[in-house]
Tab-separated table of C-alpha atoms in Angstrom:
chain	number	residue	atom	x	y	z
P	1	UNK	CA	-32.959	-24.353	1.728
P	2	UNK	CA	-33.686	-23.818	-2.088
P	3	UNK	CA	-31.617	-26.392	-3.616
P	4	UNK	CA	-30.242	-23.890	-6.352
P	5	UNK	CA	-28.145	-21.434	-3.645
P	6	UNK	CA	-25.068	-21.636	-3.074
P	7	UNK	CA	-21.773	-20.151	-1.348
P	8	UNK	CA	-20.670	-18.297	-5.046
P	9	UNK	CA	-24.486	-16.755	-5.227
P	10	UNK	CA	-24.480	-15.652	-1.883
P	11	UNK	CA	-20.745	-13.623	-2.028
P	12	UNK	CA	-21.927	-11.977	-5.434
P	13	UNK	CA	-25.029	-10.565	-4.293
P	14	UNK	CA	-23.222	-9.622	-1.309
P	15	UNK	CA	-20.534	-7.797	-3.371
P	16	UNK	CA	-23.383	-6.447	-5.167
P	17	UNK	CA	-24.975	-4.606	-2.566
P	18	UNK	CA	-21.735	-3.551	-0.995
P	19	UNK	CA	-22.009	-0.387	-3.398
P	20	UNK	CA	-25.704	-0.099	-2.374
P	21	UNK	CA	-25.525	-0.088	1.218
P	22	UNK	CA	-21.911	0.241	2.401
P	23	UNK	CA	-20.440	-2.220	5.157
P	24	UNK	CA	-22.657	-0.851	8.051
P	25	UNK	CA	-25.601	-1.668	5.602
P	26	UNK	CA	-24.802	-4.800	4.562
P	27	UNK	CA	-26.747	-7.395	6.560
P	28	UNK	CA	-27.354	-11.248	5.859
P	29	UNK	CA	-30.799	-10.043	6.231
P	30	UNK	CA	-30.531	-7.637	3.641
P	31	UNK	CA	-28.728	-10.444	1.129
P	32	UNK	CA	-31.546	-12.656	1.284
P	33	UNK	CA	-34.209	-10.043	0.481
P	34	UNK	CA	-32.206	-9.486	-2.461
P	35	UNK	CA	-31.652	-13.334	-3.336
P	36	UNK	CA	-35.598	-13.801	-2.364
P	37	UNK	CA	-35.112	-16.367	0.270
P	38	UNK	CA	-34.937	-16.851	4.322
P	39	UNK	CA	-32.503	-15.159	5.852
P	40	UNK	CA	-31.785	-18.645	7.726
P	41	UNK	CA	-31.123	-20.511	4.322
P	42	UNK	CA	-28.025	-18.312	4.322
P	43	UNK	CA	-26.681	-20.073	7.508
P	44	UNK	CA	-26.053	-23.132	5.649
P	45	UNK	CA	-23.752	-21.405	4.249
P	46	UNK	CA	-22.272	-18.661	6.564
P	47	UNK	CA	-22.203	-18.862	10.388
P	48	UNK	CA	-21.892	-15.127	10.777
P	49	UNK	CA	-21.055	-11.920	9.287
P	50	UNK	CA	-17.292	-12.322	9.830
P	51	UNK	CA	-17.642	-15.470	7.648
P	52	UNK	CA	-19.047	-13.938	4.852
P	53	UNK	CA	-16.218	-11.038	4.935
P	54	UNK	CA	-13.739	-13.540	4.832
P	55	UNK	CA	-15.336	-15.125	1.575
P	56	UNK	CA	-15.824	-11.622	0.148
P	57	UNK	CA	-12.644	-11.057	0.715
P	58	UNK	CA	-11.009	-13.755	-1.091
P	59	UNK	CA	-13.536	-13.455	-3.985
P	60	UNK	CA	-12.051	-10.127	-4.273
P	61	UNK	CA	-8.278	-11.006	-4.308
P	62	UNK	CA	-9.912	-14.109	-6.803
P	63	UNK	CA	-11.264	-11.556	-9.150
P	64	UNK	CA	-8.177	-9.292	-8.954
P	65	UNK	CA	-5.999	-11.933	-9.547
P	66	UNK	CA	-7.635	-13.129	-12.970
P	67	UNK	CA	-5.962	-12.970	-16.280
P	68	UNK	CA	-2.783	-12.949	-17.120
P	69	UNK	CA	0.084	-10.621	-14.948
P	70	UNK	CA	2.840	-8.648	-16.667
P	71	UNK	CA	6.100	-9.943	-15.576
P	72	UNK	CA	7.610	-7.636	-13.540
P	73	UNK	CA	11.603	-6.351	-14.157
P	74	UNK	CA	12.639	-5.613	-10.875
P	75	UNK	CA	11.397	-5.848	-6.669
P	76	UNK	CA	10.523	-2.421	-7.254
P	77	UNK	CA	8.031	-2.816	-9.840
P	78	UNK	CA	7.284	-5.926	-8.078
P	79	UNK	CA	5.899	-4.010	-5.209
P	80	UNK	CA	4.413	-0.923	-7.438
P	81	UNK	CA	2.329	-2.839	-9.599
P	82	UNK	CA	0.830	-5.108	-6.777
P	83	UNK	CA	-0.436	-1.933	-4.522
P	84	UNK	CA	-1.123	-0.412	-7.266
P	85	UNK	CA	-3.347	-3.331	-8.416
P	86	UNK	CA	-4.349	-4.261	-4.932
P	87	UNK	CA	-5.819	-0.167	-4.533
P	88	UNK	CA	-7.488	-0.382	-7.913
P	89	UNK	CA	-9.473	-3.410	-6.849
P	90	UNK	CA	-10.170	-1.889	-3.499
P	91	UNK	CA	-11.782	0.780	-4.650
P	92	UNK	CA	-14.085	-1.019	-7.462
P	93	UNK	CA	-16.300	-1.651	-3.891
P	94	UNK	CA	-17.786	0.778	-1.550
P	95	UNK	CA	-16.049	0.040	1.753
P	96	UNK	CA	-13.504	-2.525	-0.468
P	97	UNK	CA	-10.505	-1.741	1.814
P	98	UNK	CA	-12.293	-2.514	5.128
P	99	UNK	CA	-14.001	-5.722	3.638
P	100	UNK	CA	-10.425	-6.685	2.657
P	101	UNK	CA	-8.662	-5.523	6.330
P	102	UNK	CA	-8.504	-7.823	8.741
P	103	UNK	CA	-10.195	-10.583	7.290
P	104	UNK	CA	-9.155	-14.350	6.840
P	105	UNK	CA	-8.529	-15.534	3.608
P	106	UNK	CA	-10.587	-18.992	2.724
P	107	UNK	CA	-8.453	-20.483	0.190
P	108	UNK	CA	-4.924	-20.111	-0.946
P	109	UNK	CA	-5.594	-20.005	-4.485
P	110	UNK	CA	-3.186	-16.146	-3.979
P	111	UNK	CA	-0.280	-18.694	-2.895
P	112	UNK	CA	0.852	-18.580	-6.743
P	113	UNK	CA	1.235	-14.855	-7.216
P	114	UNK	CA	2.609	-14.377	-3.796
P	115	UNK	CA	5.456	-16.625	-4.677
P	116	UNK	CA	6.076	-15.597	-7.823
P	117	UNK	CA	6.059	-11.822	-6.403
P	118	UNK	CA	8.587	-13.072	-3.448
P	119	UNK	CA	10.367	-15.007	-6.188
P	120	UNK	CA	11.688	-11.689	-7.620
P	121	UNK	CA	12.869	-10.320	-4.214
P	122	UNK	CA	15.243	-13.576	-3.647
P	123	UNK	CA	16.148	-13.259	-7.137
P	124	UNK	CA	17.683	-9.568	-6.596
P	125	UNK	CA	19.421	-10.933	-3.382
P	126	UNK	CA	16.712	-10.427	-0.198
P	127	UNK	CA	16.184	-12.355	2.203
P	128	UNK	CA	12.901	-13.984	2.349
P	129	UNK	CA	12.204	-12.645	5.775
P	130	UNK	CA	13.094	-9.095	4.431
P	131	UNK	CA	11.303	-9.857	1.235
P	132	UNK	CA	8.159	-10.544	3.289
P	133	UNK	CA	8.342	-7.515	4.976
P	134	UNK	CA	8.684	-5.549	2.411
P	135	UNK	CA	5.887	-7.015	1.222
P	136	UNK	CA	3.384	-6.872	4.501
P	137	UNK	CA	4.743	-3.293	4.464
P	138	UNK	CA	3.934	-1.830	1.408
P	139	UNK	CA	0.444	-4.334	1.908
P	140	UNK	CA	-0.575	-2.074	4.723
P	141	UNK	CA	0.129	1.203	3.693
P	142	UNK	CA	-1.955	0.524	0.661
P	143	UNK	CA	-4.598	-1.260	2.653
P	144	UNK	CA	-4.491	2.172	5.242
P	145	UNK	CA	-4.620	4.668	2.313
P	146	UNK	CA	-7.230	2.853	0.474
P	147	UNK	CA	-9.123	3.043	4.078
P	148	UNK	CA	-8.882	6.538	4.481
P	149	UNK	CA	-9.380	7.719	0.906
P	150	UNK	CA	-12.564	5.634	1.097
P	151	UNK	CA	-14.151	7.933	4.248
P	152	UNK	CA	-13.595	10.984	2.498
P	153	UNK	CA	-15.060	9.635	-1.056
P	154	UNK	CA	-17.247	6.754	-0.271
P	155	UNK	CA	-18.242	6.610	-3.829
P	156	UNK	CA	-16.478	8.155	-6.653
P	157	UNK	CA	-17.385	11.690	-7.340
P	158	UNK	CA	-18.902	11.777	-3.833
P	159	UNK	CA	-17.257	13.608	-0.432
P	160	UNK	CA	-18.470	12.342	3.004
P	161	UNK	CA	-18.876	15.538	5.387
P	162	UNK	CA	-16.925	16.783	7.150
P	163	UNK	CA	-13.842	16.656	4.763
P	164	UNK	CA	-13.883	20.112	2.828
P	165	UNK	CA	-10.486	21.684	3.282
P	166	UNK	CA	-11.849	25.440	3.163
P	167	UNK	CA	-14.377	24.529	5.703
P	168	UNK	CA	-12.016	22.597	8.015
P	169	UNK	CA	-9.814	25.516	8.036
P	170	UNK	CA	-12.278	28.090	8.549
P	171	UNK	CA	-13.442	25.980	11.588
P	172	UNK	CA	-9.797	25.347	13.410
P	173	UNK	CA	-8.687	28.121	15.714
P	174	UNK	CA	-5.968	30.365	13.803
P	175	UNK	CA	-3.749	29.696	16.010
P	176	UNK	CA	-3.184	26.573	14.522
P	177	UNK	CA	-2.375	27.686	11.165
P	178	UNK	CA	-0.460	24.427	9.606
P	179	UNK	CA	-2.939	22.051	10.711
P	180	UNK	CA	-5.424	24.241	8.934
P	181	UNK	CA	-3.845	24.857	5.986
P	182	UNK	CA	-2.575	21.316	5.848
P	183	UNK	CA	-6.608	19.962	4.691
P	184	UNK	CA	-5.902	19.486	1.141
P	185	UNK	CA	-2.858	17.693	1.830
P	186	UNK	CA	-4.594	15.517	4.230
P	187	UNK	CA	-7.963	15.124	2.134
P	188	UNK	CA	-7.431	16.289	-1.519
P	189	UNK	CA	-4.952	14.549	-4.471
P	190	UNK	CA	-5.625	10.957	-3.482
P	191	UNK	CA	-4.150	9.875	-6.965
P	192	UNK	CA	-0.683	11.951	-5.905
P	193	UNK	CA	0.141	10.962	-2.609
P	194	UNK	CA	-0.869	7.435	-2.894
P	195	UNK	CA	2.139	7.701	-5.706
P	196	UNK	CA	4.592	9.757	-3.490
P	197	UNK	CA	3.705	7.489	-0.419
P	198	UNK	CA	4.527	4.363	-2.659
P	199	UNK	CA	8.168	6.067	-3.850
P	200	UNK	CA	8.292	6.009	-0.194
P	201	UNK	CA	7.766	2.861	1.072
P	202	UNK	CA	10.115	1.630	-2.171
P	203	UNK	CA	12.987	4.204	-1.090
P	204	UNK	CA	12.426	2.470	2.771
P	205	UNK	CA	12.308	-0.518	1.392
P	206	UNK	CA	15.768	-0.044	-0.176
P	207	UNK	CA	17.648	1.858	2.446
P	208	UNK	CA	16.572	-0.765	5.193
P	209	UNK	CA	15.910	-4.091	3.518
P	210	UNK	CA	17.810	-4.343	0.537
P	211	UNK	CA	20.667	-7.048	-0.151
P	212	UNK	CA	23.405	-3.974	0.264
P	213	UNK	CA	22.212	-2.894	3.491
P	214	UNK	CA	23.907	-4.135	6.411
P	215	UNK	CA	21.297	-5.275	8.690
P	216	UNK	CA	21.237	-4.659	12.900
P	217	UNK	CA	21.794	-7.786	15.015
């Protein structure tokens, strides 16, 4: 194993070609060529695939979570500003949001700006429990959107087939005239709806969770 590799070189090459090749692409194999060794020196290192996903990951949420954060006012801009942060970062990589779903975090270096996010929930009167769901919630609708808006525009300025709302229409029996007509709301004005679905997650958030609501047994 060349002495001057490591698990940091590794992850950024990895993040590098991410944008090159897309997750299918993106083989250990493929990472060596590009760091000119043996793809077995990289084993040392990473057991699998899966492993070096979960590093990826965290490097990501590392990078994200750099510099200083505003202090936020209120749970709701709380919540707003970390999706909103959280999408942003996504979709600086190719195939970000499913790098980022599902895998296993390797550090807890987040630990600080998860507390001092939940901090503000307790502070208004949540619960923790409800503050953490609010939280998870709002972490997964991002995470979903960020999924979805990432098959139709793999890279920006780019459409995947498949997605063109005049074509889709034009290709679903007439019969079915909402789905058709519903494309563009389905595929089109990513920037919009990730907005409108956030005001709706908050208003949820609110109406079910907040300190005012009288929860079910």
């Amino acid at each position: 194993m060349p002495p001057k590799l490591d698990r940091a070189q590794v992850v950024d090459a990895a993040l590098r070609l991410l944008d090159e090749t897309g997750l299918d692409g993106l083989t250990l194999r493929r990472i060596a060529t590009e760091l000119d060794v043996k793809a077995p020196a990289l084993y040392w290192h990473f057991a699998n695939k899966q492993a070096l996903l979960d590093e990826m990951a965290t490097e990501m949420l590392r990078r994200m979570s750099a510099g200083p954060a505003a202090a936020p006012g209120s749970w709701q801009e709380a919540l707003v500003g970390t999706c909103r942060t959280l999408r942003a970062a996504l979709l600086g990589y190719r195939d970000g949001a499913k790098v980022f779903s599902g895998t296993r975090l390797t550090d807890y270096g987040h630990a600080e700006s998860q507390h001092a996010m939940l901090a503000v929930f307790v502070r208004s009167g949540f619960e923790l429990a409800d503050a953490a769901q609010a939280f998870t919630t709002a972490y997964a609708y991002t995470i979903g959107f960020v999924i979805e808006e990432q098959a139709v525009h793999p890279v920006p300025g780019e459409q995947a087939p498949g997605y063109d709302p005049e074509q889709r229409a034009a290709a679903i029996d007439p019969a079915y005239g909402l789905a058709a007509a519903a494309g563009q709301d389905f595929f089109g004005g990513f920037e919009q709806r990730f907005e409108r679905g956030l005001a709706v997650v908050v208003a949820g958030v609110e109406r079910v969770l907040g300190p005012s609501t009288p929860h079910a047994p």
